[in-house]
Short mmCIF file of C-alpha atoms in Angstrom, two decimals:
data_model
loop_
_atom_site.label_atom_id
_atom_site.label_comp_id
_atom_site.label_asym_id
_atom_site.label_seq_id
_atom_site.Cartn_x
_atom_site.Cartn_y
_atom_site.Cartn_z
CA ASP M 17 0.00 0.00 0.00
CA ALA M 18 1.36 3.40 -0.97
CA GLY M 19 0.01 5.17 2.07
CA VAL M 20 -1.52 8.64 2.00
CA ILE M 21 -0.07 10.67 -0.86
CA GLN M 22 0.21 14.43 -0.76
CA SER M 23 1.41 16.87 -3.36
CA PRO M 24 3.30 19.04 -3.63
CA ARG M 25 5.71 18.31 -0.79
CA HIS M 26 6.91 21.90 -0.76
CA GLU M 27 5.22 25.02 -2.03
CA VAL M 28 6.59 28.53 -2.02
CA THR M 29 4.29 31.26 -3.20
CA GLU M 30 3.74 34.96 -2.89
CA MET M 31 1.08 36.63 -0.85
CA GLY M 32 -2.19 36.90 -2.74
CA GLN M 33 -1.64 33.84 -4.89
CA GLU M 34 -3.94 30.85 -4.93
CA VAL M 35 -2.54 27.64 -3.45
CA THR M 36 -3.96 24.16 -3.97
CA LEU M 37 -2.84 21.22 -1.90
CA ARG M 38 -3.72 17.70 -2.96
CA CYS M 39 -4.31 14.45 -1.13
CA LYS M 40 -4.93 10.87 -2.16
CA PRO M 41 -6.13 8.79 0.81
CA ILE M 42 -5.44 5.12 1.29
CA SER M 43 -7.75 3.01 -0.85
CA GLY M 44 -10.73 1.78 1.12
CA HIS M 45 -10.53 4.52 3.73
CA ASN M 46 -13.70 6.56 3.91
CA SER M 47 -12.67 9.16 6.47
CA LEU M 48 -10.32 11.98 5.48
CA PHE M 49 -8.84 14.72 7.61
CA TRP M 50 -6.88 17.89 6.83
CA TYR M 51 -4.60 19.22 9.56
CA ARG M 52 -2.33 22.24 9.86
CA GLN M 53 0.84 22.18 11.95
CA THR M 54 2.56 25.34 13.18
CA MET M 55 5.04 26.03 15.93
CA MET M 56 2.62 28.31 17.72
CA ARG M 57 -0.57 26.27 17.55
CA GLY M 58 0.65 22.72 17.06
CA LEU M 59 -1.57 20.32 15.11
CA GLU M 60 -5.04 21.59 14.33
CA LEU M 61 -7.86 19.79 12.57
CA LEU M 62 -9.11 21.91 9.69
CA ILE M 63 -11.80 19.74 8.16
CA TYR M 64 -13.15 16.20 8.29
CA PHE M 65 -14.83 14.31 5.43
CA ASN M 66 -16.77 11.09 5.75
CA ASN M 67 -17.69 9.26 2.55
CA ASN M 68 -16.65 12.36 0.58
CA VAL M 69 -19.03 14.61 2.52
CA PRO M 70 -17.66 17.43 4.71
CA ILE M 71 -18.83 16.70 8.24
CA ASP M 72 -16.94 19.25 10.28
CA ASP M 73 -15.24 22.34 8.87
CA SER M 74 -15.22 24.30 12.10
CA GLY M 75 -11.44 24.33 12.09
CA MET M 76 -11.13 26.10 8.75
CA PRO M 77 -9.57 29.45 9.65
CA GLU M 78 -11.60 31.70 7.39
CA ASP M 79 -13.32 31.98 4.05
CA ARG M 80 -10.01 32.04 2.24
CA PHE M 81 -9.76 28.32 2.94
CA SER M 82 -11.87 25.75 1.13
CA ALA M 83 -11.71 21.98 0.78
CA LYS M 84 -13.32 19.53 -1.56
CA MET M 85 -13.50 15.79 -1.96
CA PRO M 86 -14.98 15.05 -5.37
CA ASN M 87 -14.45 11.31 -5.02
CA ALA M 88 -13.14 8.72 -2.60
CA SER M 89 -9.60 8.92 -3.89
CA PHE M 90 -8.92 12.64 -4.06
CA SER M 91 -9.22 15.75 -1.94
CA THR M 92 -7.98 19.31 -2.26
CA LEU M 93 -7.38 22.12 0.17
CA LYS M 94 -7.34 25.54 -1.44
CA ILE M 95 -6.22 28.87 -0.04
CA GLN M 96 -7.22 31.96 -2.00
CA PRO M 97 -5.74 34.48 -1.51
CA SER M 98 -2.80 33.19 0.49
CA GLU M 99 -1.20 35.20 3.28
CA PRO M 100 2.15 34.87 5.09
CA ARG M 101 0.39 33.64 8.23
CA ASP M 102 -0.80 30.61 6.27
CA SER M 103 2.76 29.33 6.21
CA ALA M 104 2.67 25.92 7.87
CA VAL M 105 2.85 22.20 7.20
CA TYR M 106 -0.46 20.82 6.01
CA PHE M 107 -1.19 17.14 6.60
CA CYS M 108 -3.81 14.91 5.15
CA ALA M 109 -4.82 11.78 7.05
CA SER M 110 -7.25 8.97 6.35
CA SER M 111 -8.83 6.14 8.29
CA THR M 112 -11.20 3.27 7.68
CA THR M 113 -13.79 4.76 9.98
CA ARG M 114 -14.03 7.86 12.10
CA TYR M 115 -12.94 5.83 15.13
CA ASN M 116 -9.89 4.09 13.88
CA GLU M 117 -6.26 4.94 13.58
CA GLN M 118 -5.53 7.87 11.31
CA PHE M 119 -2.77 7.37 8.76
CA PHE M 120 -0.93 10.56 7.92
CA GLY M 121 0.62 11.67 4.67
CA PRO M 122 4.10 13.22 4.52
CA GLY M 123 2.68 16.73 4.53
CA THR M 124 3.01 19.81 2.35
CA ARG M 125 5.27 22.55 3.64
CA LEU M 126 3.75 25.84 2.53
CA THR M 127 5.69 29.08 2.60
CA VAL M 128 3.88 32.27 1.70
CA LEU M 129 6.22 35.20 1.13
CA ALA H 25 -12.97 21.04 25.90
CA GLN H 26 -10.49 18.28 26.37
CA SER H 27 -6.80 19.00 26.34
CA VAL H 28 -3.56 17.07 26.19
CA THR H 29 -0.46 18.31 27.96
CA GLN H 30 3.01 17.09 27.18
CA LEU H 31 5.49 18.10 29.84
CA GLY H 32 8.79 19.10 28.31
CA SER H 33 8.99 20.33 24.76
CA HIS H 34 12.49 18.89 24.49
CA VAL H 35 13.97 15.80 26.12
CA SER H 36 17.58 14.79 25.67
CA VAL H 37 18.92 11.34 26.61
CA SER H 38 22.05 9.35 26.01
CA GLU H 39 22.02 6.30 23.78
CA GLY H 40 21.08 3.30 25.91
CA ALA H 41 19.34 5.39 28.57
CA LEU H 42 15.70 5.23 29.58
CA VAL H 43 13.30 7.33 27.56
CA LEU H 44 10.36 8.87 29.43
CA LEU H 45 8.00 11.24 27.64
CA ARG H 46 5.13 12.59 29.69
CA CYS H 47 1.51 13.06 28.68
CA ASN H 48 -1.49 14.10 30.73
CA TYR H 49 -5.05 14.27 29.46
CA SER H 50 -8.05 16.16 30.73
CA SER H 51 -11.12 14.40 29.37
CA SER H 52 -13.68 13.35 31.98
CA VAL H 53 -14.96 10.45 29.89
CA PRO H 54 -12.87 7.35 29.23
CA PRO H 55 -10.15 8.48 26.86
CA TYR H 56 -8.85 6.92 23.70
CA LEU H 57 -5.17 7.81 23.80
CA PHE H 58 -2.50 7.63 21.16
CA TRP H 59 1.19 8.25 20.79
CA TYR H 60 2.46 9.27 17.38
CA VAL H 61 6.03 9.79 16.22
CA GLN H 62 7.13 12.26 13.57
CA TYR H 63 10.53 11.87 11.95
CA PRO H 64 12.00 14.89 10.19
CA ASN H 65 10.12 15.84 7.05
CA GLN H 66 7.67 13.00 7.46
CA GLY H 67 4.08 12.57 8.54
CA LEU H 68 2.95 11.19 11.87
CA GLN H 69 3.20 7.46 12.47
CA LEU H 70 1.23 5.63 15.14
CA LEU H 71 3.40 4.17 17.90
CA LEU H 72 0.65 2.77 20.10
CA LYS H 73 -2.89 3.33 21.30
CA TYR H 74 -4.90 2.83 24.48
CA THR H 75 -8.45 1.62 24.04
CA SER H 76 -9.22 0.43 27.60
CA ALA H 77 -8.35 -3.22 26.96
CA ALA H 78 -5.16 -3.07 29.02
CA THR H 79 -3.47 -0.34 31.02
CA LEU H 80 0.01 -1.22 29.75
CA VAL H 81 0.19 -0.85 26.01
CA LYS H 82 3.06 -2.07 23.90
CA GLY H 83 3.85 -0.39 20.63
CA ILE H 84 6.34 -0.52 17.84
CA ASN H 85 10.09 0.00 18.13
CA GLY H 86 10.18 -1.13 21.79
CA PHE H 87 8.00 1.68 23.11
CA GLU H 88 5.26 1.19 25.67
CA ALA H 89 2.90 3.39 27.62
CA GLU H 90 0.97 2.97 30.83
CA PHE H 91 -2.48 4.39 31.34
CA LYS H 92 -3.01 5.68 34.90
CA LYS H 93 -6.50 6.96 35.48
CA SER H 94 -5.72 8.27 38.98
CA GLU H 95 -3.01 10.47 37.52
CA THR H 96 -4.75 11.15 34.18
CA SER H 97 -1.48 10.19 32.55
CA PHE H 98 -0.30 8.14 29.60
CA HIS H 99 3.49 8.40 29.70
CA LEU H 100 5.60 6.85 26.95
CA THR H 101 8.70 4.87 27.84
CA LYS H 102 11.45 2.87 26.23
CA PRO H 103 14.08 1.08 28.34
CA SER H 104 17.03 1.83 26.10
CA ALA H 105 17.21 4.72 23.65
CA HIS H 106 18.60 4.25 20.19
CA MET H 107 19.91 6.95 17.90
CA SER H 108 17.07 6.18 15.49
CA ASP H 109 14.53 7.20 18.16
CA ALA H 110 15.39 10.85 17.68
CA ALA H 111 12.15 12.43 16.51
CA GLU H 112 9.18 14.42 17.73
CA TYR H 113 6.54 12.58 19.72
CA PHE H 114 2.91 13.56 20.01
CA CYS H 115 0.32 12.40 22.49
CA ALA H 116 -3.32 12.59 21.36
CA ASP H 117 -6.75 11.97 22.82
CA ARG H 118 -9.75 11.09 20.71
CA ASP H 119 -13.00 12.72 21.69
CA THR H 120 -15.33 9.90 22.76
CA SER H 121 -18.29 12.07 23.66
CA GLY H 122 -21.14 13.12 21.48
CA GLY H 123 -20.93 13.34 17.74
CA SER H 124 -17.35 14.53 17.44
CA ASN H 125 -15.77 11.18 18.23
CA TYR H 126 -13.48 11.48 15.23
CA LYS H 127 -11.54 14.41 16.64
CA LEU H 128 -8.02 13.96 17.87
CA THR H 129 -6.68 16.56 20.27
CA PHE H 130 -2.90 16.63 20.09
CA GLY H 131 -0.37 17.77 22.62
CA LYS H 132 2.26 20.28 21.54
CA GLY H 133 4.83 17.56 21.02
CA THR H 134 8.13 16.57 22.64
CA LEU H 135 11.32 16.60 20.65
CA LEU H 136 13.54 13.69 21.65
CA THR H 137 17.27 14.04 21.12
CA VAL H 138 19.51 11.01 21.57
CA ASN H 139 23.17 11.69 22.24
CA PRO H 140 25.88 9.17 21.35
#
């Protein structure tokens, strides 16, 4: 099994630009999570999908952030427009059910200049 | 809201020494506790999990953790540190109440350094 796949691994962009982060969960997993990791705030859950449906987006910082899961094998997290304070490592994780172990991808390190 | 506290953001041990990483939780309902490890530039990997079956939980790479309800603790230990154990370790508690039982609350992490 390839594990959770995220792309790109690193992204450097300028303030105001649109950023799209991508995630492919493990096949057969129907729960998907997006997290953000920063030094100040640690690991924060941004959004949770179950069977491709967003269940909880209360962690999404503001309207500049949006996430989609058009099918069971693909999800995107978009930031438009990006700001320097969005600089962080963004992780995608998936699990077989909402209760079970979450498997994390390698993360995308985002730097907004 | 539940919280997870990891005492010590940085722990340094010598190779072969005991590793002790501390974690305290705050949830009033039975917790579901996890320890994850993060190696540099990688995602989080599950080390072990407590699901109330046994208070002493054994994980991968020789790590184990003991659940102590009276102390609301779930400390991670390893008898003998290896250089390859150098990483950041995160304790997490899964919300078991209500409808948000998918949520993991993470501690701030403890960076483990192993000295030769």
